[in-house]
Amino acid sequence: FAKPSFDDLEKYKQEKTLNLDSKAFLNHYDSNGWKVGKNPMKDWQATARNWATRQSGFGNQQPQQKQYQDFPQ
């Protein structure tokens, strides 16, 4: 396995017309040692396609605030 450069990822993104944040993808996998779960990554192109599919759901979840009820005093 050879990790992709930013230019490799950008070229692949254009070829496959992926909606992908290249910097976020590279930063994420650089930080976790290019692993998918606990396993070493085998195919960064497949991982990029999957990332692009799931990316729309990243960061869109608002943290839920707990609803506290008034307790009798």
PDB file of N, CA and C in Angstrom:
ATOM      1  N   PHE A   1       0.844  -1.194   0.000  1.00  0.00           N
ATOM      2  CA  PHE A   1       0.000   0.000   0.000  1.00  0.00           C
ATOM      3  C   PHE A   1       0.879   1.243   0.000  1.00  0.00           C
ATOM      4  N   ALA A   2       0.558   2.167  -0.875  1.00  0.00           N
ATOM      5  CA  ALA A   2       1.233   3.467  -0.902  1.00  0.00           C
ATOM      6  C   ALA A   2       0.163   4.539  -0.714  1.00  0.00           C
ATOM      7  N   LYS A   3       0.332   5.355   0.318  1.00  0.00           N
ATOM      8  CA  LYS A   3      -0.682   6.379   0.575  1.00  0.00           C
ATOM      9  C   LYS A   3      -0.660   7.400  -0.560  1.00  0.00           C
ATOM     10  N   PRO A   4      -1.827   7.966  -0.871  1.00  0.00           N
ATOM     11  CA  PRO A   4      -1.906   8.925  -1.973  1.00  0.00           C
ATOM     12  C   PRO A   4      -1.397  10.301  -1.560  1.00  0.00           C
ATOM     13  N   SER A   5      -0.891  11.029  -2.525  1.00  0.00           N
ATOM     14  CA  SER A   5      -0.553  12.429  -2.290  1.00  0.00           C
ATOM     15  C   SER A   5      -1.836  13.244  -2.479  1.00  0.00           C
ATOM     16  N   PHE A   6      -1.774  14.499  -2.116  1.00  0.00           N
ATOM     17  CA  PHE A   6      -2.926  15.384  -2.325  1.00  0.00           C
ATOM     18  C   PHE A   6      -3.272  15.443  -3.807  1.00  0.00           C
ATOM     19  N   ASP A   7      -2.247  15.535  -4.664  1.00  0.00           N
ATOM     20  CA  ASP A   7      -2.481  15.600  -6.118  1.00  0.00           C
ATOM     21  C   ASP A   7      -3.100  14.312  -6.651  1.00  0.00           C
ATOM     22  N   ASP A   8      -2.645  13.149  -6.129  1.00  0.00           N
ATOM     23  CA  ASP A   8      -3.243  11.869  -6.531  1.00  0.00           C
ATOM     24  C   ASP A   8      -4.730  11.850  -6.199  1.00  0.00           C
ATOM     25  N   LEU A   9      -5.040  12.294  -4.998  1.00  0.00           N
ATOM     26  CA  LEU A   9      -6.430  12.291  -4.554  1.00  0.00           C
ATOM     27  C   LEU A   9      -7.278  13.267  -5.372  1.00  0.00           C
ATOM     28  N   GLU A  10      -6.750  14.434  -5.641  1.00  0.00           N
ATOM     29  CA  GLU A  10      -7.483  15.415  -6.451  1.00  0.00           C
ATOM     30  C   GLU A  10      -7.737  14.887  -7.868  1.00  0.00           C
ATOM     31  N   LYS A  11      -6.739  14.250  -8.446  1.00  0.00           N
ATOM     32  CA  LYS A  11      -6.896  13.690  -9.800  1.00  0.00           C
ATOM     33  C   LYS A  11      -7.966  12.594  -9.798  1.00  0.00           C
ATOM     34  N   TYR A  12      -7.909  11.708  -8.817  1.00  0.00           N
ATOM     35  CA  TYR A  12      -8.892  10.629  -8.721  1.00  0.00           C
ATOM     36  C   TYR A  12     -10.290  11.190  -8.485  1.00  0.00           C
ATOM     37  N   LYS A  13     -10.373  12.219  -7.652  1.00  0.00           N
ATOM     38  CA  LYS A  13     -11.653  12.859  -7.351  1.00  0.00           C
ATOM     39  C   LYS A  13     -12.287  13.420  -8.625  1.00  0.00           C
ATOM     40  N   GLN A  14     -11.473  14.034  -9.488  1.00  0.00           N
ATOM     41  CA  GLN A  14     -11.987  14.582 -10.738  1.00  0.00           C
ATOM     42  C   GLN A  14     -12.383  13.485 -11.718  1.00  0.00           C
ATOM     43  N   GLU A  15     -11.589  12.415 -11.788  1.00  0.00           N
ATOM     44  CA  GLU A  15     -11.908  11.298 -12.687  1.00  0.00           C
ATOM     45  C   GLU A  15     -13.258  10.682 -12.348  1.00  0.00           C
ATOM     46  N   LYS A  16     -13.512  10.504 -11.065  1.00  0.00           N
ATOM     47  CA  LYS A  16     -14.729   9.831 -10.613  1.00  0.00           C
ATOM     48  C   LYS A  16     -15.834  10.806 -10.225  1.00  0.00           C
ATOM     49  N   THR A  17     -15.587  12.098 -10.400  1.00  0.00           N
ATOM     50  CA  THR A  17     -16.525  13.160 -10.019  1.00  0.00           C
ATOM     51  C   THR A  17     -17.074  12.934  -8.599  1.00  0.00           C
ATOM     52  N   LEU A  18     -16.145  12.828  -7.666  1.00  0.00           N
ATOM     53  CA  LEU A  18     -16.514  12.629  -6.270  1.00  0.00           C
ATOM     54  C   LEU A  18     -16.625  13.969  -5.553  1.00  0.00           C
ATOM     55  N   ASN A  19     -17.610  14.078  -4.699  1.00  0.00           N
ATOM     56  CA  ASN A  19     -17.734  15.231  -3.817  1.00  0.00           C
ATOM     57  C   ASN A  19     -16.996  14.852  -2.543  1.00  0.00           C
ATOM     58  N   LEU A  20     -15.730  15.256  -2.467  1.00  0.00           N
ATOM     59  CA  LEU A  20     -14.854  14.784  -1.409  1.00  0.00           C
ATOM     60  C   LEU A  20     -13.993  15.931  -0.914  1.00  0.00           C
ATOM     61  N   ASP A  21     -13.920  16.084   0.387  1.00  0.00           N
ATOM     62  CA  ASP A  21     -13.018  17.059   0.992  1.00  0.00           C
ATOM     63  C   ASP A  21     -11.659  16.378   1.133  1.00  0.00           C
ATOM     64  N   SER A  22     -10.775  16.632   0.191  1.00  0.00           N
ATOM     65  CA  SER A  22      -9.483  15.939   0.124  1.00  0.00           C
ATOM     66  C   SER A  22      -8.643  16.177   1.367  1.00  0.00           C
ATOM     67  N   LYS A  23      -8.618  17.398   1.856  1.00  0.00           N
ATOM     68  CA  LYS A  23      -7.811  17.698   3.045  1.00  0.00           C
ATOM     69  C   LYS A  23      -8.314  16.931   4.254  1.00  0.00           C
ATOM     70  N   ALA A  24      -9.628  16.899   4.434  1.00  0.00           N
ATOM     71  CA  ALA A  24     -10.205  16.177   5.573  1.00  0.00           C
ATOM     72  C   ALA A  24      -9.906  14.685   5.461  1.00  0.00           C
ATOM     73  N   PHE A  25     -10.022  14.135   4.257  1.00  0.00           N
ATOM     74  CA  PHE A  25      -9.738  12.713   4.032  1.00  0.00           C
ATOM     75  C   PHE A  25      -8.287  12.391   4.381  1.00  0.00           C
ATOM     76  N   LEU A  26      -7.365  13.171   3.835  1.00  0.00           N
ATOM     77  CA  LEU A  26      -5.944  12.926   4.093  1.00  0.00           C
ATOM     78  C   LEU A  26      -5.592  13.144   5.561  1.00  0.00           C
ATOM     79  N   ASN A  27      -6.121  14.188   6.158  1.00  0.00           N
ATOM     80  CA  ASN A  27      -5.844  14.443   7.577  1.00  0.00           C
ATOM     81  C   ASN A  27      -6.352  13.311   8.459  1.00  0.00           C
ATOM     82  N   HIS A  28      -7.553  12.837   8.155  1.00  0.00           N
ATOM     83  CA  HIS A  28      -8.138  11.763   8.963  1.00  0.00           C
ATOM     84  C   HIS A  28      -7.278  10.500   8.894  1.00  0.00           C
ATOM     85  N   TYR A  29      -6.956  10.070   7.689  1.00  0.00           N
ATOM     86  CA  TYR A  29      -6.226   8.810   7.555  1.00  0.00           C
ATOM     87  C   TYR A  29      -4.745   8.950   7.909  1.00  0.00           C
ATOM     88  N   ASP A  30      -4.173  10.137   7.756  1.00  0.00           N
ATOM     89  CA  ASP A  30      -2.808  10.349   8.257  1.00  0.00           C
ATOM     90  C   ASP A  30      -2.780  10.203   9.775  1.00  0.00           C
ATOM     91  N   SER A  31      -3.812  10.722  10.422  1.00  0.00           N
ATOM     92  CA  SER A  31      -3.834  10.701  11.886  1.00  0.00           C
ATOM     93  C   SER A  31      -4.067   9.302  12.458  1.00  0.00           C
ATOM     94  N   ASN A  32      -4.712   8.422  11.702  1.00  0.00           N
ATOM     95  CA  ASN A  32      -4.965   7.085  12.253  1.00  0.00           C
ATOM     96  C   ASN A  32      -4.092   6.003  11.621  1.00  0.00           C
ATOM     97  N   GLY A  33      -3.041   6.408  10.922  1.00  0.00           N
ATOM     98  CA  GLY A  33      -2.091   5.436  10.385  1.00  0.00           C
ATOM     99  C   GLY A  33      -2.599   4.660   9.185  1.00  0.00           C
ATOM    100  N   TRP A  34      -3.506   5.250   8.428  1.00  0.00           N
ATOM    101  CA  TRP A  34      -4.050   4.629   7.221  1.00  0.00           C
ATOM    102  C   TRP A  34      -4.654   3.264   7.530  1.00  0.00           C
ATOM    103  N   LYS A  35      -5.517   3.270   8.531  1.00  0.00           N
ATOM    104  CA  LYS A  35      -6.235   2.054   8.912  1.00  0.00           C
ATOM    105  C   LYS A  35      -7.722   2.267   8.704  1.00  0.00           C
ATOM    106  N   VAL A  36      -8.394   1.180   8.388  1.00  0.00           N
ATOM    107  CA  VAL A  36      -9.846   1.167   8.297  1.00  0.00           C
ATOM    108  C   VAL A  36     -10.304   0.279   9.435  1.00  0.00           C
ATOM    109  N   GLY A  37     -10.837   0.896  10.462  1.00  0.00           N
ATOM    110  CA  GLY A  37     -11.096   0.155  11.688  1.00  0.00           C
ATOM    111  C   GLY A  37      -9.753  -0.199  12.316  1.00  0.00           C
ATOM    112  N   LYS A  38      -9.533  -1.477  12.548  1.00  0.00           N
ATOM    113  CA  LYS A  38      -8.256  -1.925  13.093  1.00  0.00           C
ATOM    114  C   LYS A  38      -7.342  -2.500  12.018  1.00  0.00           C
ATOM    115  N   ASN A  39      -7.823  -2.537  10.776  1.00  0.00           N
ATOM    116  CA  ASN A  39      -7.081  -3.171   9.689  1.00  0.00           C
ATOM    117  C   ASN A  39      -6.357  -2.156   8.827  1.00  0.00           C
ATOM    118  N   PRO A  40      -5.165  -2.500   8.349  1.00  0.00           N
ATOM    119  CA  PRO A  40      -4.453  -1.595   7.437  1.00  0.00           C
ATOM    120  C   PRO A  40      -5.255  -1.399   6.149  1.00  0.00           C
ATOM    121  N   MET A  41      -5.237  -0.183   5.642  1.00  0.00           N
ATOM    122  CA  MET A  41      -5.948   0.119   4.414  1.00  0.00           C
ATOM    123  C   MET A  41      -5.286  -0.608   3.245  1.00  0.00           C
ATOM    124  N   LYS A  42      -6.106  -1.168   2.361  1.00  0.00           N
ATOM    125  CA  LYS A  42      -5.591  -1.877   1.193  1.00  0.00           C
ATOM    126  C   LYS A  42      -5.824  -1.093  -0.096  1.00  0.00           C
ATOM    127  N   ASP A  43      -6.917  -0.326  -0.142  1.00  0.00           N
ATOM    128  CA  ASP A  43      -7.313   0.338  -1.388  1.00  0.00           C
ATOM    129  C   ASP A  43      -7.842   1.738  -1.064  1.00  0.00           C
ATOM    130  N   TRP A  44      -6.981   2.761  -1.240  1.00  0.00           N
ATOM    131  CA  TRP A  44      -7.410   4.110  -0.871  1.00  0.00           C
ATOM    132  C   TRP A  44      -8.487   4.634  -1.809  1.00  0.00           C
ATOM    133  N   GLN A  45      -8.527   4.149  -3.070  1.00  0.00           N
ATOM    134  CA  GLN A  45      -9.566   4.602  -3.998  1.00  0.00           C
ATOM    135  C   GLN A  45     -10.953   4.164  -3.520  1.00  0.00           C
ATOM    136  N   ALA A  46     -11.063   2.918  -3.078  1.00  0.00           N
ATOM    137  CA  ALA A  46     -12.348   2.433  -2.563  1.00  0.00           C
ATOM    138  C   ALA A  46     -12.726   3.196  -1.297  1.00  0.00           C
ATOM    139  N   THR A  47     -11.741   3.463  -0.462  1.00  0.00           N
ATOM    140  CA  THR A  47     -12.000   4.216   0.764  1.00  0.00           C
ATOM    141  C   THR A  47     -12.460   5.639   0.436  1.00  0.00           C
ATOM    142  N   ALA A  48     -11.858   6.247  -0.574  1.00  0.00           N
ATOM    143  CA  ALA A  48     -12.259   7.599  -0.987  1.00  0.00           C
ATOM    144  C   ALA A  48     -13.691   7.609  -1.520  1.00  0.00           C
ATOM    145  N   ARG A  49     -14.049   6.594  -2.315  1.00  0.00           N
ATOM    146  CA  ARG A  49     -15.428   6.523  -2.821  1.00  0.00           C
ATOM    147  C   ARG A  49     -16.416   6.379  -1.669  1.00  0.00           C
ATOM    148  N   ASN A  50     -16.073   5.540  -0.707  1.00  0.00           N
ATOM    149  CA  ASN A  50     -16.947   5.342   0.445  1.00  0.00           C
ATOM    150  C   ASN A  50     -17.036   6.618   1.283  1.00  0.00           C
ATOM    151  N   TRP A  51     -15.912   7.285   1.476  1.00  0.00           N
ATOM    152  CA  TRP A  51     -15.875   8.548   2.223  1.00  0.00           C
ATOM    153  C   TRP A  51     -16.796   9.578   1.560  1.00  0.00           C
ATOM    154  N   ALA A  52     -16.711   9.682   0.229  1.00  0.00           N
ATOM    155  CA  ALA A  52     -17.539  10.655  -0.500  1.00  0.00           C
ATOM    156  C   ALA A  52     -19.018  10.331  -0.338  1.00  0.00           C
ATOM    157  N   THR A  53     -19.360   9.050  -0.321  1.00  0.00           N
ATOM    158  CA  THR A  53     -20.755   8.645  -0.142  1.00  0.00           C
ATOM    159  C   THR A  53     -21.258   9.037   1.237  1.00  0.00           C
ATOM    160  N   ARG A  54     -20.409   8.864   2.255  1.00  0.00           N
ATOM    161  CA  ARG A  54     -20.813   9.125   3.638  1.00  0.00           C
ATOM    162  C   ARG A  54     -20.581  10.571   4.058  1.00  0.00           C
ATOM    163  N   GLN A  55     -19.821  11.339   3.312  1.00  0.00           N
ATOM    164  CA  GLN A  55     -19.408  12.676   3.731  1.00  0.00           C
ATOM    165  C   GLN A  55     -20.585  13.602   4.004  1.00  0.00           C
ATOM    166  N   SER A  56     -21.682  13.429   3.308  1.00  0.00           N
ATOM    167  CA  SER A  56     -22.815  14.336   3.508  1.00  0.00           C
ATOM    168  C   SER A  56     -23.344  14.259   4.937  1.00  0.00           C
ATOM    169  N   GLY A  57     -23.131  13.144   5.620  1.00  0.00           N
ATOM    170  CA  GLY A  57     -23.606  13.010   6.989  1.00  0.00           C
ATOM    171  C   GLY A  57     -22.600  13.440   8.034  1.00  0.00           C
ATOM    172  N   PHE A  58     -21.371  13.771   7.635  1.00  0.00           N
ATOM    173  CA  PHE A  58     -20.339  14.159   8.590  1.00  0.00           C
ATOM    174  C   PHE A  58     -20.625  15.551   9.118  1.00  0.00           C
ATOM    175  N   GLY A  59     -20.610  15.706  10.413  1.00  0.00           N
ATOM    176  CA  GLY A  59     -20.724  17.020  11.025  1.00  0.00           C
ATOM    177  C   GLY A  59     -22.096  17.635  10.975  1.00  0.00           C
ATOM    178  N   ASN A  60     -23.078  16.936  10.448  1.00  0.00           N
ATOM    179  CA  ASN A  60     -24.415  17.516  10.345  1.00  0.00           C
ATOM    180  C   ASN A  60     -25.254  17.255  11.585  1.00  0.00           C
ATOM    181  N   GLN A  61     -24.761  16.443  12.463  1.00  0.00           N
ATOM    182  CA  GLN A  61     -25.537  16.115  13.645  1.00  0.00           C
ATOM    183  C   GLN A  61     -25.270  17.142  14.734  1.00  0.00           C
ATOM    184  N   GLN A  62     -26.329  17.707  15.221  1.00  0.00           N
ATOM    185  CA  GLN A  62     -26.226  18.657  16.316  1.00  0.00           C
ATOM    186  C   GLN A  62     -26.134  17.878  17.618  1.00  0.00           C
ATOM    187  N   PRO A  63     -25.265  18.273  18.502  1.00  0.00           N
ATOM    188  CA  PRO A  63     -25.230  17.577  19.786  1.00  0.00           C
ATOM    189  C   PRO A  63     -26.553  17.753  20.508  1.00  0.00           C
ATOM    190  N   GLN A  64     -27.041  16.662  21.019  1.00  0.00           N
ATOM    191  CA  GLN A  64     -28.318  16.737  21.706  1.00  0.00           C
ATOM    192  C   GLN A  64     -28.104  17.218  23.128  1.00  0.00           C
ATOM    193  N   GLN A  65     -28.927  18.160  23.508  1.00  0.00           N
ATOM    194  CA  GLN A  65     -28.853  18.660  24.870  1.00  0.00           C
ATOM    195  C   GLN A  65     -29.871  17.909  25.704  1.00  0.00           C
ATOM    196  N   LYS A  66     -29.438  17.556  26.873  1.00  0.00           N
ATOM    197  CA  LYS A  66     -30.343  16.834  27.765  1.00  0.00           C
ATOM    198  C   LYS A  66     -31.416  17.784  28.259  1.00  0.00           C
ATOM    199  N   GLN A  67     -32.604  17.254  28.325  1.00  0.00           N
ATOM    200  CA  GLN A  67     -33.738  18.015  28.848  1.00  0.00           C
ATOM    201  C   GLN A  67     -33.843  17.704  30.330  1.00  0.00           C
ATOM    202  N   TYR A  68     -33.655  18.713  31.152  1.00  0.00           N
ATOM    203  CA  TYR A  68     -33.750  18.530  32.585  1.00  0.00           C
ATOM    204  C   TYR A  68     -35.124  18.955  33.069  1.00  0.00           C
ATOM    205  N   GLN A  69     -35.666  18.154  33.901  1.00  0.00           N
ATOM    206  CA  GLN A  69     -36.967  18.473  34.488  1.00  0.00           C
ATOM    207  C   GLN A  69     -36.733  19.152  35.814  1.00  0.00           C
ATOM    208  N   ASP A  70     -37.655  20.001  36.154  1.00  0.00           N
ATOM    209  CA  ASP A  70     -37.565  20.626  37.467  1.00  0.00           C
ATOM    210  C   ASP A  70     -37.879  19.583  38.540  1.00  0.00           C
ATOM    211  N   PHE A  71     -37.009  19.504  39.493  1.00  0.00           N
ATOM    212  CA  PHE A  71     -37.219  18.567  40.580  1.00  0.00           C
ATOM    213  C   PHE A  71     -37.900  19.302  41.732  1.00  0.00           C
ATOM    214  N   PRO A  72     -38.799  18.615  42.418  1.00  0.00           N
ATOM    215  CA  PRO A  72     -39.442  19.259  43.581  1.00  0.00           C
ATOM    216  C   PRO A  72     -38.418  19.544  44.669  1.00  0.00           C
ATOM    217  N   GLN A  73     -38.567  20.666  45.295  1.00  0.00           N
ATOM    218  CA  GLN A  73     -37.607  21.053  46.338  1.00  0.00           C
ATOM    219  C   GLN A  73     -38.159  20.824  47.698  1.00  0.00           C
TER     220      GLN A  73
END
